[in-house]
Amino acid sequence: MAKLNLKKEIEKLRSDDFYYGEGGSKYLSNSDIKILFQDPAQFRVKVYENENLAKGRLFHQLLLEPKKSNDFITYDGGVRNAAYREFLKENNLGFALKTSEADEVKEMATWFLDESNTKTASLREYIYRFGAKYEEPMIKELHGHLFKWKADGVTDNIIIDIKTTADIYRFPNLASNYFYDTQAYIYQELFQMPMVFFVIGKTKKKYGVFDEDYYDVAVFNTSPEFIAKGKAKVEHALNHYGMYYGKSKTESIKDIVFKGVLT
């Protein structure tokens, strides 16, 4: 792609419709890397929204793009039944959070954003007061392929990615399973800055000595070993891309047979 047009493409990526639509098939992303690494036959298969994805999207909007959250559609019903399916059809949706589920996410976001909340003060400082840009898009060539990205927050010295998790204490052990190592490697290569994960536990808790609710909060930096592991996985995934989808592909995607040894 011509260098002059690259800037225009990056600006177009600011639109969610383009990013997840036409732009989604023009560039690779970390989601593609995960699929190419684990199950290359599913590359470019459409991923439909589910409860976890919808909750994550709403939480990000509430923190970073509050105007968008005003248009977030929820289903005001107790169960997902025929009425729910009709609701989806009327609103051209594949999935919708129940209003009660969305309210739980809003409660967590309100707690995080509370100016009197000392637990989240330093995180808010980085997100909102250090000149961070939100949902910042980028396109850059990596290992001979054009990658696209939208970073949650980009400051003058770090890239911020906001995660929610069911168990904050298991997050370090599960991060690689969720391909956050490949995400961190790609982010750092695209933006040329270190990446930091801001993580919020989704379970509301109550202090044992205070009558007060809270959520677990953590800040995880990324080690050189974590980044190196992500780089190796990206290279392996791109090798699969070349084998099955590249111009000089050597294998048929229809012939994949997984092999291994049970121990």
PDB file of N, CA and C in Angstrom, residues 60 64 112 122-128 130 132-136 149-163 183 187 191 193-199 219:
ATOM      1  N   HIS A  60     -15.427  -0.895  28.120  1.00  0.00           N
ATOM      2  CA  HIS A  60     -14.474  -0.021  27.435  1.00  0.00           C
ATOM      3  C   HIS A  60     -15.142   1.286  27.005  1.00  0.00           C
ATOM      4  N   LEU A  64     -13.818   4.823  28.099  1.00  0.00           N
ATOM      5  CA  LEU A  64     -13.034   5.533  27.090  1.00  0.00           C
ATOM      6  C   LEU A  64     -13.870   6.300  26.072  1.00  0.00           C
ATOM      7  N   PHE A 112     -15.050   2.371  39.291  1.00  0.00           N
ATOM      8  CA  PHE A 112     -13.698   2.665  38.796  1.00  0.00           C
ATOM      9  C   PHE A 112     -13.503   4.163  38.602  1.00  0.00           C
ATOM     10  N   SER A 122      -4.452   6.091  40.556  1.00  0.00           N
ATOM     11  CA  SER A 122      -3.253   6.123  39.712  1.00  0.00           C
ATOM     12  C   SER A 122      -3.556   5.642  38.300  1.00  0.00           C
ATOM     13  N   LEU A 123      -4.472   4.685  38.154  1.00  0.00           N
ATOM     14  CA  LEU A 123      -4.859   4.207  36.830  1.00  0.00           C
ATOM     15  C   LEU A 123      -5.608   5.295  36.072  1.00  0.00           C
ATOM     16  N   ARG A 124      -6.515   5.973  36.765  1.00  0.00           N
ATOM     17  CA  ARG A 124      -7.243   7.075  36.132  1.00  0.00           C
ATOM     18  C   ARG A 124      -6.289   8.188  35.731  1.00  0.00           C
ATOM     19  N   GLU A 125      -5.262   8.388  36.546  1.00  0.00           N
ATOM     20  CA  GLU A 125      -4.277   9.435  36.238  1.00  0.00           C
ATOM     21  C   GLU A 125      -3.619   9.172  34.890  1.00  0.00           C
ATOM     22  N   TYR A 126      -3.221   7.929  34.678  1.00  0.00           N
ATOM     23  CA  TYR A 126      -2.584   7.579  33.413  1.00  0.00           C
ATOM     24  C   TYR A 126      -3.565   7.645  32.248  1.00  0.00           C
ATOM     25  N   ILE A 127      -4.777   7.167  32.481  1.00  0.00           N
ATOM     26  CA  ILE A 127      -5.744   7.098  31.384  1.00  0.00           C
ATOM     27  C   ILE A 127      -6.231   8.478  30.964  1.00  0.00           C
ATOM     28  N   TYR A 128      -6.502   9.346  31.943  1.00  0.00           N
ATOM     29  CA  TYR A 128      -7.204  10.587  31.629  1.00  0.00           C
ATOM     30  C   TYR A 128      -6.370  11.862  31.741  1.00  0.00           C
ATOM     31  N   PHE A 130      -2.695  12.148  31.540  1.00  0.00           N
ATOM     32  CA  PHE A 130      -1.351  12.194  30.983  1.00  0.00           C
ATOM     33  C   PHE A 130      -1.381  12.286  29.453  1.00  0.00           C
ATOM     34  N   ALA A 132      -3.355  10.939  27.262  1.00  0.00           N
ATOM     35  CA  ALA A 132      -3.572   9.682  26.529  1.00  0.00           C
ATOM     36  C   ALA A 132      -4.563   9.885  25.386  1.00  0.00           C
ATOM     37  N   LYS A 133      -4.307   9.180  24.288  1.00  0.00           N
ATOM     38  CA  LYS A 133      -5.250   9.112  23.185  1.00  0.00           C
ATOM     39  C   LYS A 133      -5.988   7.782  23.303  1.00  0.00           C
ATOM     40  N   TYR A 134      -7.298   7.791  23.072  1.00  0.00           N
ATOM     41  CA  TYR A 134      -8.117   6.605  23.275  1.00  0.00           C
ATOM     42  C   TYR A 134      -8.472   5.940  21.952  1.00  0.00           C
ATOM     43  N   GLU A 135      -8.533   4.590  21.987  1.00  0.00           N
ATOM     44  CA  GLU A 135      -8.906   3.823  20.799  1.00  0.00           C
ATOM     45  C   GLU A 135      -8.095   4.306  19.595  1.00  0.00           C
ATOM     46  N   GLU A 136      -6.785   4.403  19.803  1.00  0.00           N
ATOM     47  CA  GLU A 136      -5.893   4.958  18.791  1.00  0.00           C
ATOM     48  C   GLU A 136      -5.526   3.883  17.764  1.00  0.00           C
ATOM     49  N   TRP A 149      -4.485  -2.084  14.341  1.00  0.00           N
ATOM     50  CA  TRP A 149      -4.707  -2.123  15.775  1.00  0.00           C
ATOM     51  C   TRP A 149      -5.424  -0.893  16.262  1.00  0.00           C
ATOM     52  N   LYS A 150      -6.174  -1.054  17.356  1.00  0.00           N
ATOM     53  CA  LYS A 150      -6.712   0.078  18.093  1.00  0.00           C
ATOM     54  C   LYS A 150      -6.280  -0.099  19.542  1.00  0.00           C
ATOM     55  N   ALA A 151      -5.431   0.781  20.018  1.00  0.00           N
ATOM     56  CA  ALA A 151      -4.966   0.702  21.398  1.00  0.00           C
ATOM     57  C   ALA A 151      -5.965   1.420  22.301  1.00  0.00           C
ATOM     58  N   ASP A 152      -6.248   0.825  23.463  1.00  0.00           N
ATOM     59  CA  ASP A 152      -7.167   1.465  24.404  1.00  0.00           C
ATOM     60  C   ASP A 152      -6.672   2.850  24.773  1.00  0.00           C
ATOM     61  N   GLY A 153      -5.391   2.935  25.132  1.00  0.00           N
ATOM     62  CA  GLY A 153      -4.811   4.221  25.498  1.00  0.00           C
ATOM     63  C   GLY A 153      -3.353   4.289  25.108  1.00  0.00           C
ATOM     64  N   VAL A 154      -2.947   5.415  24.529  1.00  0.00           N
ATOM     65  CA  VAL A 154      -1.550   5.627  24.172  1.00  0.00           C
ATOM     66  C   VAL A 154      -1.099   6.935  24.813  1.00  0.00           C
ATOM     67  N   THR A 155      -0.165   6.853  25.764  1.00  0.00           N
ATOM     68  CA  THR A 155       0.386   8.048  26.383  1.00  0.00           C
ATOM     69  C   THR A 155       1.705   8.378  25.691  1.00  0.00           C
ATOM     70  N   ASP A 156       2.479   9.285  26.291  1.00  0.00           N
ATOM     71  CA  ASP A 156       3.758   9.639  25.682  1.00  0.00           C
ATOM     72  C   ASP A 156       4.844   8.614  25.969  1.00  0.00           C
ATOM     73  N   ASN A 157       4.554   7.636  26.879  1.00  0.00           N
ATOM     74  CA  ASN A 157       5.619   6.665  27.187  1.00  0.00           C
ATOM     75  C   ASN A 157       5.148   5.223  27.373  1.00  0.00           C
ATOM     76  N   ILE A 158       3.837   4.963  27.399  1.00  0.00           N
ATOM     77  CA  ILE A 158       3.351   3.585  27.505  1.00  0.00           C
ATOM     78  C   ILE A 158       2.081   3.414  26.687  1.00  0.00           C
ATOM     79  N   ILE A 159       1.812   2.141  26.352  1.00  0.00           N
ATOM     80  CA  ILE A 159       0.538   1.760  25.737  1.00  0.00           C
ATOM     81  C   ILE A 159      -0.274   1.066  26.825  1.00  0.00           C
ATOM     82  N   ILE A 160      -1.524   1.456  26.967  1.00  0.00           N
ATOM     83  CA  ILE A 160      -2.393   0.898  27.998  1.00  0.00           C
ATOM     84  C   ILE A 160      -3.442   0.004  27.357  1.00  0.00           C
ATOM     85  N   ASP A 161      -3.612  -1.195  27.912  1.00  0.00           N
ATOM     86  CA  ASP A 161      -4.717  -2.050  27.497  1.00  0.00           C
ATOM     87  C   ASP A 161      -5.519  -2.418  28.737  1.00  0.00           C
ATOM     88  N   ILE A 162      -6.819  -2.199  28.676  1.00  0.00           N
ATOM     89  CA  ILE A 162      -7.697  -2.441  29.821  1.00  0.00           C
ATOM     90  C   ILE A 162      -8.359  -3.801  29.667  1.00  0.00           C
ATOM     91  N   LYS A 163      -8.210  -4.630  30.685  1.00  0.00           N
ATOM     92  CA  LYS A 163      -8.814  -5.962  30.683  1.00  0.00           C
ATOM     93  C   LYS A 163      -9.723  -6.122  31.901  1.00  0.00           C
ATOM     94  N   GLN A 183      -0.397 -10.110  21.729  1.00  0.00           N
ATOM     95  CA  GLN A 183      -0.956  -8.762  21.691  1.00  0.00           C
ATOM     96  C   GLN A 183       0.093  -7.745  22.136  1.00  0.00           C
ATOM     97  N   TYR A 187       1.594  -4.805  19.786  1.00  0.00           N
ATOM     98  CA  TYR A 187       1.420  -3.421  20.231  1.00  0.00           C
ATOM     99  C   TYR A 187       2.771  -2.704  20.282  1.00  0.00           C
ATOM    100  N   PHE A 191       3.698   0.526  18.033  1.00  0.00           N
ATOM    101  CA  PHE A 191       3.785   1.847  18.638  1.00  0.00           C
ATOM    102  C   PHE A 191       5.173   2.185  19.179  1.00  0.00           C
ATOM    103  N   MET A 193       6.613   1.409  21.980  1.00  0.00           N
ATOM    104  CA  MET A 193       6.577   1.782  23.396  1.00  0.00           C
ATOM    105  C   MET A 193       6.205   0.552  24.203  1.00  0.00           C
ATOM    106  N   PRO A 194       6.592   0.507  25.489  1.00  0.00           N
ATOM    107  CA  PRO A 194       6.211  -0.644  26.321  1.00  0.00           C
ATOM    108  C   PRO A 194       4.718  -0.672  26.579  1.00  0.00           C
ATOM    109  N   MET A 195       4.196  -1.878  26.782  1.00  0.00           N
ATOM    110  CA  MET A 195       2.766  -2.062  27.002  1.00  0.00           C
ATOM    111  C   MET A 195       2.495  -2.472  28.443  1.00  0.00           C
ATOM    112  N   VAL A 196       1.419  -1.928  29.008  1.00  0.00           N
ATOM    113  CA  VAL A 196       1.013  -2.215  30.375  1.00  0.00           C
ATOM    114  C   VAL A 196      -0.463  -2.605  30.377  1.00  0.00           C
ATOM    115  N   PHE A 197      -0.784  -3.660  31.119  1.00  0.00           N
ATOM    116  CA  PHE A 197      -2.177  -4.092  31.251  1.00  0.00           C
ATOM    117  C   PHE A 197      -2.767  -3.540  32.547  1.00  0.00           C
ATOM    118  N   PHE A 198      -3.881  -2.829  32.432  1.00  0.00           N
ATOM    119  CA  PHE A 198      -4.676  -2.420  33.579  1.00  0.00           C
ATOM    120  C   PHE A 198      -5.824  -3.428  33.690  1.00  0.00           C
ATOM    121  N   VAL A 199      -5.885  -4.149  34.791  1.00  0.00           N
ATOM    122  CA  VAL A 199      -6.823  -5.270  34.907  1.00  0.00           C
ATOM    123  C   VAL A 199      -7.792  -5.041  36.075  1.00  0.00           C
ATOM    124  N   VAL A 219      -2.062  -3.867  38.022  1.00  0.00           N
ATOM    125  CA  VAL A 219      -1.290  -3.312  36.910  1.00  0.00           C
ATOM    126  C   VAL A 219      -0.185  -4.319  36.597  1.00  0.00           C
TER     127      VAL A 219
END
